[in-house]
mmCIF file of C-alpha atoms in Angstrom:
data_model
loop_
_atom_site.group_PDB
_atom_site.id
_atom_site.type_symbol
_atom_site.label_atom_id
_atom_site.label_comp_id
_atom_site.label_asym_id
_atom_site.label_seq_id
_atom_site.Cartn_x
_atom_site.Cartn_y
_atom_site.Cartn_z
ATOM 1 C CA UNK A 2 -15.206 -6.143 -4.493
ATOM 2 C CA UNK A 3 -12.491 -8.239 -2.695
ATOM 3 C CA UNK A 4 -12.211 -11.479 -3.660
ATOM 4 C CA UNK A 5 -9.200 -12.376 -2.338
ATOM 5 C CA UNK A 6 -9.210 -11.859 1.934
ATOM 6 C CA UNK A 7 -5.815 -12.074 3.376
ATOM 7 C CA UNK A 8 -4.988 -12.203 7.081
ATOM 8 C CA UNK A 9 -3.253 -11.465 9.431
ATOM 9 C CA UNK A 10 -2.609 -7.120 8.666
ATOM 10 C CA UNK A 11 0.868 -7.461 10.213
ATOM 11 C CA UNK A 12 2.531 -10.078 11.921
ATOM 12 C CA UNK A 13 5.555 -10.294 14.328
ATOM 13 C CA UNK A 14 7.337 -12.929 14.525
ATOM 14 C CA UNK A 15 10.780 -14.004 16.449
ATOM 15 C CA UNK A 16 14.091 -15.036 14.706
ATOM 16 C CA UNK A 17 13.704 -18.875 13.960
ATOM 17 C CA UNK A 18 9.839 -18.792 14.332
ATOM 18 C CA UNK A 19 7.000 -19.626 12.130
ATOM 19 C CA UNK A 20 4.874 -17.017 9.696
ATOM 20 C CA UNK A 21 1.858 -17.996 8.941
ATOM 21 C CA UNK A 22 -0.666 -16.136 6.345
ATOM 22 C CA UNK A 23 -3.960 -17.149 5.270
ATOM 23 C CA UNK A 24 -5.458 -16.434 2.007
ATOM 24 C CA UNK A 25 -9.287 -17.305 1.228
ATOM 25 C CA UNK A 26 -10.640 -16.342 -1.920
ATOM 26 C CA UNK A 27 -14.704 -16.735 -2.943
ATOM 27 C CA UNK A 28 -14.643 -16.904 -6.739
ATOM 28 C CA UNK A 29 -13.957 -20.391 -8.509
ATOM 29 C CA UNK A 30 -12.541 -18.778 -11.409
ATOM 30 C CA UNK A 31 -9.319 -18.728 -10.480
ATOM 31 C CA UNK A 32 -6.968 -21.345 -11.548
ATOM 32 C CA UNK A 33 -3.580 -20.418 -10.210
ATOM 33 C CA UNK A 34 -2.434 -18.766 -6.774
ATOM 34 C CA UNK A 35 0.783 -17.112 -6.213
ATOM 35 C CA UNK A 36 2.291 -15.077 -3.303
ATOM 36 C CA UNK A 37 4.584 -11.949 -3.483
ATOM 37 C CA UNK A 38 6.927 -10.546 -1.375
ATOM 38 C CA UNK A 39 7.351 -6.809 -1.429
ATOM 39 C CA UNK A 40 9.858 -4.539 0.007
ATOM 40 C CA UNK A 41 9.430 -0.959 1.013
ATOM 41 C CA UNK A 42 9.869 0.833 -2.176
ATOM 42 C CA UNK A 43 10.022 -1.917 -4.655
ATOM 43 C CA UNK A 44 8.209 -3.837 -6.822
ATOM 44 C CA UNK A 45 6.525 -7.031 -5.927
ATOM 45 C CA UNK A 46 8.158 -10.432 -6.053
ATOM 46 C CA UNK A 47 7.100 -14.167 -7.393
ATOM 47 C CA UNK A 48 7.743 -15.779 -4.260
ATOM 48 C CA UNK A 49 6.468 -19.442 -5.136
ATOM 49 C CA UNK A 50 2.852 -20.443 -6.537
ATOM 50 C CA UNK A 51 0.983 -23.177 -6.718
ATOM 51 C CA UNK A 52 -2.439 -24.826 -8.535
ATOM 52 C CA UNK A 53 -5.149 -25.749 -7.609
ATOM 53 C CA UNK A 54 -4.578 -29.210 -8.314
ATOM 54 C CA UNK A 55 -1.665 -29.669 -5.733
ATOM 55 C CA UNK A 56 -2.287 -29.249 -1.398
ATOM 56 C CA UNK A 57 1.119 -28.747 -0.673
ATOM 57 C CA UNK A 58 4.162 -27.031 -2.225
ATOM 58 C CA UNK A 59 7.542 -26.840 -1.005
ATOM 59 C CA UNK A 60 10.452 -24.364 -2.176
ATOM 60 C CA UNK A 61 13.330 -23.997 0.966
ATOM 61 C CA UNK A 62 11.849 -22.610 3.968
ATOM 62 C CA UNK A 63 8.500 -21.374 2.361
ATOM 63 C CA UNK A 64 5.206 -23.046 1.522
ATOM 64 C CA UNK A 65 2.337 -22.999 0.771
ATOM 65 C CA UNK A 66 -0.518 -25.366 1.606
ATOM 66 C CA UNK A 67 -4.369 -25.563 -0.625
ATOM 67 C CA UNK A 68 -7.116 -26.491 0.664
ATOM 68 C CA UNK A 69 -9.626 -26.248 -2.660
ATOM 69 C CA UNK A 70 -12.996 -27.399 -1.195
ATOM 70 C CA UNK A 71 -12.428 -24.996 1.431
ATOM 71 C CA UNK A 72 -11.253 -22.433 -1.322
ATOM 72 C CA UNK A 73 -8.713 -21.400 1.384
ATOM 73 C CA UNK A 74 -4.923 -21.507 1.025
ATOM 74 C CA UNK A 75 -1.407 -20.251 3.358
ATOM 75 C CA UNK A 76 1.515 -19.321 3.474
ATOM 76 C CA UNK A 77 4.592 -20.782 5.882
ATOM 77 C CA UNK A 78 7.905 -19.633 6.618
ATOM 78 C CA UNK A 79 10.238 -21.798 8.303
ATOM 79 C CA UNK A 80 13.018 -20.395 10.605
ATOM 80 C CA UNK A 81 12.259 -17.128 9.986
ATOM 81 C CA UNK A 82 14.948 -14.725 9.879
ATOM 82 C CA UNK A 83 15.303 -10.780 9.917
ATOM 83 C CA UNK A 84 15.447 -10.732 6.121
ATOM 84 C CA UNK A 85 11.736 -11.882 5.790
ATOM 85 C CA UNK A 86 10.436 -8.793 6.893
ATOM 86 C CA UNK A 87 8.328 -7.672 4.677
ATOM 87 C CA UNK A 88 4.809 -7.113 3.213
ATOM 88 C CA UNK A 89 3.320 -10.364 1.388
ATOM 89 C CA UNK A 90 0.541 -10.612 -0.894
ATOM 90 C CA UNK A 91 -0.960 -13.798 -1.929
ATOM 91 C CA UNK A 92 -3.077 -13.670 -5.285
ATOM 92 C CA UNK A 93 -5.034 -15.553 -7.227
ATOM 93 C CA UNK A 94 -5.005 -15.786 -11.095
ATOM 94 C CA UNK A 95 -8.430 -15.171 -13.049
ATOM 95 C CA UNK A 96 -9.170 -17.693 -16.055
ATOM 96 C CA UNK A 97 -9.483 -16.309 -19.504
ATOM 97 C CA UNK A 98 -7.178 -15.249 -21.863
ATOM 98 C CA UNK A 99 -5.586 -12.044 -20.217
ATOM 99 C CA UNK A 100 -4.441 -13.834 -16.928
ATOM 100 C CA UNK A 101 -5.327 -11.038 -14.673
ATOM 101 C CA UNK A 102 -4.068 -11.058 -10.615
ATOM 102 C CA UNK A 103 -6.416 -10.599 -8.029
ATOM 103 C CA UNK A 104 -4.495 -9.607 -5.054
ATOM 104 C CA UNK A 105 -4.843 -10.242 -1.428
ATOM 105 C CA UNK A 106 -4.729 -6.981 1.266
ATOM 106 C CA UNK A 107 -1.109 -7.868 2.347
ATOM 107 C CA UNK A 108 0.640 -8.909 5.260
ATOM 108 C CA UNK A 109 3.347 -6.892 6.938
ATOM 109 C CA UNK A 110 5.596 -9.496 8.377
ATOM 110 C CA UNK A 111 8.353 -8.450 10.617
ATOM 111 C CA UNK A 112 10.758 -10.566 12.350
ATOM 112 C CA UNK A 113 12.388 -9.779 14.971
ATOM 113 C CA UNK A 114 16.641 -10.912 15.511
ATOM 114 C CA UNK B 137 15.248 -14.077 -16.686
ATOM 115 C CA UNK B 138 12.241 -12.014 -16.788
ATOM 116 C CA UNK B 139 13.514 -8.888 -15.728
ATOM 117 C CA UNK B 140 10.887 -6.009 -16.352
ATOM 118 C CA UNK B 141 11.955 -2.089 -15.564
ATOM 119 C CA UNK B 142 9.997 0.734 -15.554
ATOM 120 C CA UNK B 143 11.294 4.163 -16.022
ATOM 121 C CA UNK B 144 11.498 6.828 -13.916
ATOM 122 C CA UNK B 145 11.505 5.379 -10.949
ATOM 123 C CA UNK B 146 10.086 8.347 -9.468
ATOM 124 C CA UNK B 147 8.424 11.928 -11.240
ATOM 125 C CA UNK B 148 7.287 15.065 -9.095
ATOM 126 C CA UNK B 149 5.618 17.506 -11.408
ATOM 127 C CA UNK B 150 2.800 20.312 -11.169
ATOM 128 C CA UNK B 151 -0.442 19.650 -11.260
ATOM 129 C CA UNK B 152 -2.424 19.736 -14.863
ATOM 130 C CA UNK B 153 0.842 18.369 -16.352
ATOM 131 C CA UNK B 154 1.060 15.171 -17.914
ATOM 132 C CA UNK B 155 3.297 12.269 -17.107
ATOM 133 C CA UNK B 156 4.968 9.467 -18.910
ATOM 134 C CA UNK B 157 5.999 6.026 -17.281
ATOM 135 C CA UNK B 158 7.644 3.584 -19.265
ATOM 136 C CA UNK B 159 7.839 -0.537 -18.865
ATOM 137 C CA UNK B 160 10.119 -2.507 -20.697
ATOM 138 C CA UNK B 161 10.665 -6.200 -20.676
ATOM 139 C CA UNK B 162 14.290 -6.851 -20.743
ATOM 140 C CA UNK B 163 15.002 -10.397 -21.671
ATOM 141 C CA UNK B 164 12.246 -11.366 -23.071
ATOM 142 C CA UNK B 165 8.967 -10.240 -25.208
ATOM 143 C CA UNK B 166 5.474 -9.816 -23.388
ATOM 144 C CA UNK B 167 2.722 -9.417 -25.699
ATOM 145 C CA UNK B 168 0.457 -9.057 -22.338
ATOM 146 C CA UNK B 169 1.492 -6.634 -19.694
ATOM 147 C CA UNK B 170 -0.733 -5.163 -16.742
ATOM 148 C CA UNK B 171 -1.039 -1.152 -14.789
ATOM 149 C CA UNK B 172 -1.435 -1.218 -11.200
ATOM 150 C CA UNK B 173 -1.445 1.547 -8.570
ATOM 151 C CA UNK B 174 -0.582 1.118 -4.684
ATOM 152 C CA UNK B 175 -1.331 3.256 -2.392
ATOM 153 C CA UNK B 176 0.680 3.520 0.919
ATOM 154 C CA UNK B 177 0.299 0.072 3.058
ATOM 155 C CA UNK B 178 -2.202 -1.363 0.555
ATOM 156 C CA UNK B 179 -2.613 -3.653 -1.983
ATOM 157 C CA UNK B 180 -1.991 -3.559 -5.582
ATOM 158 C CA UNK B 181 -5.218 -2.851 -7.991
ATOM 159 C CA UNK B 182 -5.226 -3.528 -11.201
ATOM 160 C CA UNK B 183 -5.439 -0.378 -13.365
ATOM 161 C CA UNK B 184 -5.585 -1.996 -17.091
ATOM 162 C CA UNK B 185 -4.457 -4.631 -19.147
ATOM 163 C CA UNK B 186 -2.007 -3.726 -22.068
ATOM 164 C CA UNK B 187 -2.173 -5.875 -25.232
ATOM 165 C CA UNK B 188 0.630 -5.302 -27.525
ATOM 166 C CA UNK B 189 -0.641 -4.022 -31.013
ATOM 167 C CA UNK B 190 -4.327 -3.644 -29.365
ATOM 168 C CA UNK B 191 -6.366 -0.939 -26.763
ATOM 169 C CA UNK B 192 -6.031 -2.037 -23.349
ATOM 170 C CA UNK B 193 -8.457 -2.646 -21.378
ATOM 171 C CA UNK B 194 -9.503 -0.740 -18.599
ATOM 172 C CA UNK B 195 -10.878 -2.353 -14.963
ATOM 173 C CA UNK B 196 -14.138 -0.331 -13.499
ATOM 174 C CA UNK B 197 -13.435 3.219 -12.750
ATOM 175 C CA UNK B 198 -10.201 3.565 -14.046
ATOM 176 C CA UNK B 199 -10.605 6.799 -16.539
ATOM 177 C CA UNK B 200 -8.974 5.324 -19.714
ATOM 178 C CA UNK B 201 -9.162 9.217 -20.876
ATOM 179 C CA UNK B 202 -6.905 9.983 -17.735
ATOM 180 C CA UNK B 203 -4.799 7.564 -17.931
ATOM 181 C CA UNK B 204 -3.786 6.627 -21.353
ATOM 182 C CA UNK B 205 -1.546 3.041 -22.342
ATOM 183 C CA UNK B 206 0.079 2.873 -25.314
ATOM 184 C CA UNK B 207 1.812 -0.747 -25.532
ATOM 185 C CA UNK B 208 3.694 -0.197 -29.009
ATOM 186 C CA UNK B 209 5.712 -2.997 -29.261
ATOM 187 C CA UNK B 210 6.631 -6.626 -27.670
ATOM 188 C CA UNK B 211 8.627 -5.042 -25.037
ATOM 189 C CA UNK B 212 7.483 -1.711 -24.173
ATOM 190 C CA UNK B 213 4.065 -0.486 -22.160
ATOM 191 C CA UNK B 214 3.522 3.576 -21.521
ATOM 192 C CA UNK B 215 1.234 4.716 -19.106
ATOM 193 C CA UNK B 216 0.771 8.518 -19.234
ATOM 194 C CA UNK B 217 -1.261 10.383 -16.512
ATOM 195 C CA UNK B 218 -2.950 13.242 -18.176
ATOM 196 C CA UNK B 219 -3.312 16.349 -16.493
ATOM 197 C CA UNK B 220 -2.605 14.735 -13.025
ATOM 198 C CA UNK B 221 -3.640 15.791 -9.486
ATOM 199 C CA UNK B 222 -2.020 15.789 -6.390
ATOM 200 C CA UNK B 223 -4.917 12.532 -5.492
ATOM 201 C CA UNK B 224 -3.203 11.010 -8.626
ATOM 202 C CA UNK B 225 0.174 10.802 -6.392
ATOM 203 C CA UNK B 226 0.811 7.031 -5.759
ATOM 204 C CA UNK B 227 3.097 4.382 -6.655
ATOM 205 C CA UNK B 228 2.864 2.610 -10.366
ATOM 206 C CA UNK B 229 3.936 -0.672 -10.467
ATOM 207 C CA UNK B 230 3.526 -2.893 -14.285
ATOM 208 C CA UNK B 231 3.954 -6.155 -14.972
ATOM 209 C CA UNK B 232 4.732 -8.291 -17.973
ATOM 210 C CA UNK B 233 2.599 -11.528 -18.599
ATOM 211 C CA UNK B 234 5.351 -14.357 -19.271
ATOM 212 C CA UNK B 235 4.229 -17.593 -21.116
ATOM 213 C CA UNK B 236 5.940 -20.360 -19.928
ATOM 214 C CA UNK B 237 4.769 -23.462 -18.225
ATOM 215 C CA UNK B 238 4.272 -21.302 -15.133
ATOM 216 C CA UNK B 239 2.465 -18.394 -17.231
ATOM 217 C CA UNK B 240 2.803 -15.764 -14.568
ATOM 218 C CA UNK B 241 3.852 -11.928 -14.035
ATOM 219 C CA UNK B 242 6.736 -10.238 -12.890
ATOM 220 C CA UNK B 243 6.970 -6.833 -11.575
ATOM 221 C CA UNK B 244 8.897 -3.914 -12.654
ATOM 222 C CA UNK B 245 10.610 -1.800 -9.518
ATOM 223 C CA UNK B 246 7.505 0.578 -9.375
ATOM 224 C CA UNK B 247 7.555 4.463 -10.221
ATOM 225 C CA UNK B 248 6.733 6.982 -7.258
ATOM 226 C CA UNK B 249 4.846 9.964 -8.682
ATOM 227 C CA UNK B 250 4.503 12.775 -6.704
ATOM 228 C CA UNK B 251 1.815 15.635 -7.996
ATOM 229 C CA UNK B 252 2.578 18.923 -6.645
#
């Protein structure tokens, strides 16, 4: 059972453009929501995060915004460059003592120079 | 900080062999790390949940006979596939739970398995 829907699949975006990925997630268990950024053969990344108690967070050219009465949240990318390109996850963190991640289906971003 | 590796980063072997993966915590000591598997263009899902000193615990329909976790000490996770099959092949990816004011995880590089 997902509980985390991500969208768009894949995304193409031009040098200097914006990327834009949507997360909604159905449970209200979850009390912290982070995105990852994972290249081809690697591990996932902490890209930035934010709670549920904040609707906007800021680090460089990437952020996220929260909506929590629509339970929805995204990621932007600002001046996106060649670099970017690759798959992002957002996830959401379950309550409790073991922290688990519930991950979103991914997003294969490519930017184009 | 929070550097987390995982040895080998990749493993072919026969089928009905068994394989070892380890995860280590470099910098720091995780009393709480986590097993994932990705398959090719999907998402991570979460295998088990590895409690230092304790059994891990096992999501739905993950065989804990199959694949066993031994998490021994504060900065070291195994996950051994017993007698794998070639529909075992995927990518392993841990994590180690870090308790800080964030409280998050961070990823080891991922092992490739290949089962022949």
């Amino acid at each position: 059972q997902q509980q985390v829907k991500q969208s768009p699949q894949s995304l193409i975006v031009q040098k200097g453009g914006i990327s834009i990925i949507n997360c909604a997630y159905e449970n209200t268990a979850f009390d912290y929501f982070p995105w990852y950024q994972q290249f081809p053969g690697k591990g996932p990344a902490l890209l930035i995060a934010i709670r549920p108690d904040v609707s906007e967070k800021k680090e460089g050219r990437f952020t996220i915004s929260f909506n929590k009465s629509a339970k929805q949240f995204s990621l932007h990318i600002m001046d996106s460059q060649p670099g970017d390109s690759a798959t992002y996850f957002c996830a959401a963190r379950r309550k409790g003592s073991a922290r688990q991640l519930t991950f979103g289906s991914g997003t294969q971003l490519t930017v184009l120079p | 900080g929070a550097v987390v590796s995982q040895h080998p980063s990749w493993v072919i072997c026969k089928s009905g062999t068994s394989v070892k993966i380890e995860c280590r915590s470099l910098d720091f000591q995780a009393t709480t790390m986590f097993w994932y598997r990705q398959f090719p263009k999907q998402s991570l899902m979460l295998m088990a949940t590895s409690n230092e000193g304790s059994k891990a615990t096992y999501e739905q329909g993950v065989e804990k006979d199959k694949f066993l976790i031994n998490h021994a000490s504060l900065t070291l996770s195994t996950l051994t596939v017993t007698s794998a099959h070639p529909e075992d092949s995927s990518f392993y990816i841990c994590s180690a739970r870090v308790i800080d004011f964030i409280d998050t995880q961070y990823f080891g590089p991922g092992t490739r398995l290949t089962v022949l």
